Amino acid sequence: MPGNAFVYGTLMADEVVKVLIKRVPTSKPAALKGYTRYQVKGQVFPAIVPSTAESKVQGKVLMDLSDKELEVLDVYESEEYYRATVMPILEDGSEIQADVYVWKDQYRHLLLDEEWSFEQFMREHHDDYLDMTRKFAEEELTEVNPAGAHPEGDLE
């Protein structure tokens, strides 16, 4: 059954998503209330954790992902995250059910008290991160889905 994923970090870059699931799904800008995004110590990717009701994380919802594509994202996200079901708010004010990857409490000491910036990631780390993601996909994702996550393959 197709599902949605709220993304708030490196997966907001279409090129990263395409390397992982072999396509760029439809997406919609969204905000997730009740969470705060932090930088992870020594990393270029962020994490979110539950926070105050007033807190909000900007991101986007990747729409209509297959079970296989969600499984690929599960493998991609490291053991420090767990998948939760949330209700992000779209730009038109409506809510949509989506899965999100939330940082586990046991690793909270690795979070810096600094906001993570997508613009800074794109400017300073995008190319190297994309290369790393390609290597990860070659090494780790062939067992999950040897032909690519999308059942139709690359939809270019």
PDB file of C-alpha atoms in Angstrom:
ATOM      1  CA  MET A   1       0.000   0.000   0.000  1.00  0.00           C
ATOM      2  CA  PRO A   2       1.534   3.360  -0.963  1.00  0.00           C
ATOM      3  CA  GLY A   3       2.661   5.639   1.827  1.00  0.00           C
ATOM      4  CA  ASN A   4       4.089   9.104   2.345  1.00  0.00           C
ATOM      5  CA  ALA A   5       7.276  10.229   4.076  1.00  0.00           C
ATOM      6  CA  PHE A   6       7.915  13.597   5.711  1.00  0.00           C
ATOM      7  CA  VAL A   7      11.560  14.498   5.056  1.00  0.00           C
ATOM      8  CA  TYR A   8      13.436  17.354   6.680  1.00  0.00           C
ATOM      9  CA  GLY A   9      17.116  16.895   5.875  1.00  0.00           C
ATOM     10  CA  THR A  10      19.262  15.408   3.139  1.00  0.00           C
ATOM     11  CA  LEU A  11      16.226  13.673   1.606  1.00  0.00           C
ATOM     12  CA  MET A  12      14.837  17.094   0.675  1.00  0.00           C
ATOM     13  CA  ALA A  13      17.455  17.015  -2.124  1.00  0.00           C
ATOM     14  CA  ASP A  14      15.775  15.345  -5.113  1.00  0.00           C
ATOM     15  CA  GLU A  15      19.110  13.991  -6.363  1.00  0.00           C
ATOM     16  CA  VAL A  16      19.669  12.065  -3.119  1.00  0.00           C
ATOM     17  CA  VAL A  17      16.170  10.562  -3.271  1.00  0.00           C
ATOM     18  CA  LYS A  18      16.661   9.558  -6.909  1.00  0.00           C
ATOM     19  CA  VAL A  19      19.891   7.700  -6.117  1.00  0.00           C
ATOM     20  CA  LEU A  20      18.068   5.721  -3.425  1.00  0.00           C
ATOM     21  CA  ILE A  21      14.685   4.904  -4.979  1.00  0.00           C
ATOM     22  CA  LYS A  22      15.480   5.433  -8.682  1.00  0.00           C
ATOM     23  CA  ARG A  23      12.904   8.204  -9.168  1.00  0.00           C
ATOM     24  CA  VAL A  24      11.868  11.595  -7.813  1.00  0.00           C
ATOM     25  CA  PRO A  25       8.375  11.210  -6.360  1.00  0.00           C
ATOM     26  CA  THR A  26       5.830  14.004  -6.239  1.00  0.00           C
ATOM     27  CA  SER A  27       6.389  16.105  -3.128  1.00  0.00           C
ATOM     28  CA  LYS A  28       4.626  18.881  -1.264  1.00  0.00           C
ATOM     29  CA  PRO A  29       6.114  21.463   1.132  1.00  0.00           C
ATOM     30  CA  ALA A  30       4.991  20.794   4.687  1.00  0.00           C
ATOM     31  CA  ALA A  31       5.663  21.551   8.345  1.00  0.00           C
ATOM     32  CA  LEU A  32       5.705  19.143  11.266  1.00  0.00           C
ATOM     33  CA  LYS A  33       4.565  20.567  14.594  1.00  0.00           C
ATOM     34  CA  GLY A  34       5.836  19.327  17.928  1.00  0.00           C
ATOM     35  CA  TYR A  35       9.383  18.545  16.771  1.00  0.00           C
ATOM     36  CA  THR A  36      12.720  20.373  16.654  1.00  0.00           C
ATOM     37  CA  ARG A  37      15.516  19.770  14.117  1.00  0.00           C
ATOM     38  CA  TYR A  38      19.140  19.661  15.276  1.00  0.00           C
ATOM     39  CA  GLN A  39      22.556  19.221  13.768  1.00  0.00           C
ATOM     40  CA  VAL A  40      24.197  15.872  14.543  1.00  0.00           C
ATOM     41  CA  LYS A  41      27.717  16.127  15.962  1.00  0.00           C
ATOM     42  CA  GLY A  42      30.325  15.471  13.251  1.00  0.00           C
ATOM     43  CA  GLN A  43      27.719  14.879  10.519  1.00  0.00           C
ATOM     44  CA  VAL A  44      26.172  16.865   7.662  1.00  0.00           C
ATOM     45  CA  PHE A  45      22.668  15.443   8.204  1.00  0.00           C
ATOM     46  CA  PRO A  46      20.131  16.518  10.844  1.00  0.00           C
ATOM     47  CA  ALA A  47      17.828  14.771  13.275  1.00  0.00           C
ATOM     48  CA  ILE A  48      14.477  15.665  14.755  1.00  0.00           C
ATOM     49  CA  VAL A  49      13.208  14.949  18.240  1.00  0.00           C
ATOM     50  CA  PRO A  50       9.840  15.497  19.896  1.00  0.00           C
ATOM     51  CA  SER A  51       9.657  18.983  21.379  1.00  0.00           C
ATOM     52  CA  THR A  52       7.143  21.597  22.480  1.00  0.00           C
ATOM     53  CA  ALA A  53       3.761  22.021  20.804  1.00  0.00           C
ATOM     54  CA  GLU A  54       4.919  25.390  19.422  1.00  0.00           C
ATOM     55  CA  SER A  55       7.977  23.856  17.754  1.00  0.00           C
ATOM     56  CA  LYS A  56       7.879  23.281  14.019  1.00  0.00           C
ATOM     57  CA  VAL A  57      10.166  21.662  11.434  1.00  0.00           C
ATOM     58  CA  GLN A  58       9.943  22.690   7.780  1.00  0.00           C
ATOM     59  CA  GLY A  59      10.341  19.985   5.171  1.00  0.00           C
ATOM     60  CA  LYS A  60       8.359  18.232   2.501  1.00  0.00           C
ATOM     61  CA  VAL A  61       6.231  15.141   2.064  1.00  0.00           C
ATOM     62  CA  LEU A  62       7.330  12.571  -0.502  1.00  0.00           C
ATOM     63  CA  MET A  63       4.041  11.255  -1.870  1.00  0.00           C
ATOM     64  CA  ASP A  64       2.870   7.757  -2.806  1.00  0.00           C
ATOM     65  CA  LEU A  65       5.957   5.735  -1.966  1.00  0.00           C
ATOM     66  CA  SER A  66       5.744   1.990  -2.452  1.00  0.00           C
ATOM     67  CA  ASP A  67       6.423  -0.419   0.410  1.00  0.00           C
ATOM     68  CA  LYS A  68       9.722  -1.275  -1.290  1.00  0.00           C
ATOM     69  CA  GLU A  69      10.694   2.404  -1.474  1.00  0.00           C
ATOM     70  CA  LEU A  70       9.913   2.858   2.227  1.00  0.00           C
ATOM     71  CA  GLU A  71      12.008  -0.218   2.947  1.00  0.00           C
ATOM     72  CA  VAL A  72      14.910   1.412   1.059  1.00  0.00           C
ATOM     73  CA  LEU A  73      14.529   4.525   3.244  1.00  0.00           C
ATOM     74  CA  ASP A  74      14.514   2.292   6.336  1.00  0.00           C
ATOM     75  CA  VAL A  75      17.882   0.853   5.285  1.00  0.00           C
ATOM     76  CA  TYR A  76      19.227   4.304   4.391  1.00  0.00           C
ATOM     77  CA  GLU A  77      18.347   5.839   7.746  1.00  0.00           C
ATOM     78  CA  SER A  78      20.801   4.610  10.353  1.00  0.00           C
ATOM     79  CA  GLU A  79      20.070   2.748  13.559  1.00  0.00           C
ATOM     80  CA  GLU A  80      19.921   6.044  15.463  1.00  0.00           C
ATOM     81  CA  TYR A  81      16.463   6.710  13.965  1.00  0.00           C
ATOM     82  CA  TYR A  82      13.065   5.067  14.327  1.00  0.00           C
ATOM     83  CA  ARG A  83      10.148   5.452  11.937  1.00  0.00           C
ATOM     84  CA  ALA A  84       7.017   7.101  13.348  1.00  0.00           C
ATOM     85  CA  THR A  85       3.666   8.041  11.835  1.00  0.00           C
ATOM     86  CA  VAL A  86       2.902  11.776  11.977  1.00  0.00           C
ATOM     87  CA  MET A  87       0.475  14.341  10.527  1.00  0.00           C
ATOM     88  CA  PRO A  88       2.447  17.128   8.808  1.00  0.00           C
ATOM     89  CA  ILE A  89       0.597  20.255   7.676  1.00  0.00           C
ATOM     90  CA  LEU A  90       0.660  21.082   3.972  1.00  0.00           C
ATOM     91  CA  GLU A  91       0.811  24.657   2.660  1.00  0.00           C
ATOM     92  CA  ASP A  92      -2.963  24.727   2.143  1.00  0.00           C
ATOM     93  CA  GLY A  93      -3.458  24.001   5.857  1.00  0.00           C
ATOM     94  CA  SER A  94      -4.581  20.393   5.417  1.00  0.00           C
ATOM     95  CA  GLU A  95      -2.932  17.514   7.263  1.00  0.00           C
ATOM     96  CA  ILE A  96      -1.616  14.345   5.656  1.00  0.00           C
ATOM     97  CA  GLN A  97      -0.473  11.098   7.213  1.00  0.00           C
ATOM     98  CA  ALA A  98       3.207  10.368   6.663  1.00  0.00           C
ATOM     99  CA  ASP A  99       6.073   8.433   8.165  1.00  0.00           C
ATOM    100  CA  VAL A 100       9.081  10.306   9.523  1.00  0.00           C
ATOM    101  CA  TYR A 101      12.465   9.265  10.890  1.00  0.00           C
ATOM    102  CA  VAL A 102      12.935  10.455  14.486  1.00  0.00           C
ATOM    103  CA  TRP A 103      16.205  10.387  16.446  1.00  0.00           C
ATOM    104  CA  LYS A 104      16.244   7.833  19.279  1.00  0.00           C
ATOM    105  CA  ASP A 105      16.529   9.196  22.825  1.00  0.00           C
ATOM    106  CA  GLN A 106      19.544   6.988  23.596  1.00  0.00           C
ATOM    107  CA  TYR A 107      21.577   8.967  21.024  1.00  0.00           C
ATOM    108  CA  ARG A 108      20.394  12.432  22.072  1.00  0.00           C
ATOM    109  CA  HIS A 109      23.844  13.287  23.441  1.00  0.00           C
ATOM    110  CA  LEU A 110      25.066  13.387  19.811  1.00  0.00           C
ATOM    111  CA  LEU A 111      22.818  16.324  18.931  1.00  0.00           C
ATOM    112  CA  LEU A 112      24.213  19.848  18.869  1.00  0.00           C
ATOM    113  CA  ASP A 113      22.150  22.750  20.114  1.00  0.00           C
ATOM    114  CA  GLU A 114      22.303  24.280  16.627  1.00  0.00           C
ATOM    115  CA  GLU A 115      19.715  24.513  13.857  1.00  0.00           C
ATOM    116  CA  TRP A 116      20.523  22.528  10.705  1.00  0.00           C
ATOM    117  CA  SER A 117      20.346  24.466   7.434  1.00  0.00           C
ATOM    118  CA  PHE A 118      19.275  22.832   4.152  1.00  0.00           C
ATOM    119  CA  GLU A 119      20.704  25.771   2.218  1.00  0.00           C
ATOM    120  CA  GLN A 120      24.090  25.343   3.903  1.00  0.00           C
ATOM    121  CA  PHE A 121      23.985  21.580   3.225  1.00  0.00           C
ATOM    122  CA  MET A 122      23.286  22.205  -0.470  1.00  0.00           C
ATOM    123  CA  ARG A 123      26.027  24.827  -0.699  1.00  0.00           C
ATOM    124  CA  GLU A 124      28.777  23.072   1.276  1.00  0.00           C
ATOM    125  CA  HIS A 125      28.126  19.319   1.364  1.00  0.00           C
ATOM    126  CA  HIS A 126      25.719  18.306  -1.420  1.00  0.00           C
ATOM    127  CA  ASP A 127      28.224  16.945  -3.971  1.00  0.00           C
ATOM    128  CA  ASP A 128      30.238  14.880  -1.494  1.00  0.00           C
ATOM    129  CA  TYR A 129      27.069  13.614   0.161  1.00  0.00           C
ATOM    130  CA  LEU A 130      25.628  12.593  -3.201  1.00  0.00           C
ATOM    131  CA  ASP A 131      28.812  10.621  -3.976  1.00  0.00           C
ATOM    132  CA  MET A 132      28.605   8.939  -0.576  1.00  0.00           C
ATOM    133  CA  THR A 133      24.927   8.098  -1.178  1.00  0.00           C
ATOM    134  CA  ARG A 134      25.779   6.523  -4.557  1.00  0.00           C
ATOM    135  CA  LYS A 135      28.390   4.309  -2.876  1.00  0.00           C
ATOM    136  CA  PHE A 136      25.944   3.422  -0.114  1.00  0.00           C
ATOM    137  CA  ALA A 137      23.287   2.459  -2.680  1.00  0.00           C
ATOM    138  CA  GLU A 138      25.736   0.248  -4.583  1.00  0.00           C
ATOM    139  CA  GLU A 139      26.974  -1.501  -1.447  1.00  0.00           C
ATOM    140  CA  GLU A 140      23.885  -1.683   0.763  1.00  0.00           C
ATOM    141  CA  LEU A 141      20.760  -1.554  -1.366  1.00  0.00           C
ATOM    142  CA  THR A 142      21.333  -4.302  -3.919  1.00  0.00           C
ATOM    143  CA  GLU A 143      19.991  -6.915  -1.478  1.00  0.00           C
ATOM    144  CA  VAL A 144      16.949  -4.798  -0.604  1.00  0.00           C
ATOM    145  CA  ASN A 145      16.023  -4.167  -4.206  1.00  0.00           C
ATOM    146  CA  PRO A 146      18.484  -5.236  -6.892  1.00  0.00           C
ATOM    147  CA  ALA A 147      16.579  -3.592  -9.739  1.00  0.00           C
ATOM    148  CA  GLY A 148      15.897  -0.312  -7.970  1.00  0.00           C
ATOM    149  CA  ALA A 149      13.115   0.479  -5.559  1.00  0.00           C
ATOM    150  CA  HIS A 150      10.490   1.429  -8.090  1.00  0.00           C
ATOM    151  CA  PRO A 151       8.847  -1.600  -9.724  1.00  0.00           C
ATOM    152  CA  GLU A 152       9.082   0.105 -13.130  1.00  0.00           C
ATOM    153  CA  GLY A 153      12.795   0.881 -12.687  1.00  0.00           C
ATOM    154  CA  ASP A 154      14.136   4.316 -13.627  1.00  0.00           C
ATOM    155  CA  LEU A 155      11.200   6.409 -14.848  1.00  0.00           C
ATOM    156  CA  GLU A 156      13.137   9.046 -16.791  1.00  0.00           C
TER     157      GLU A 156
END
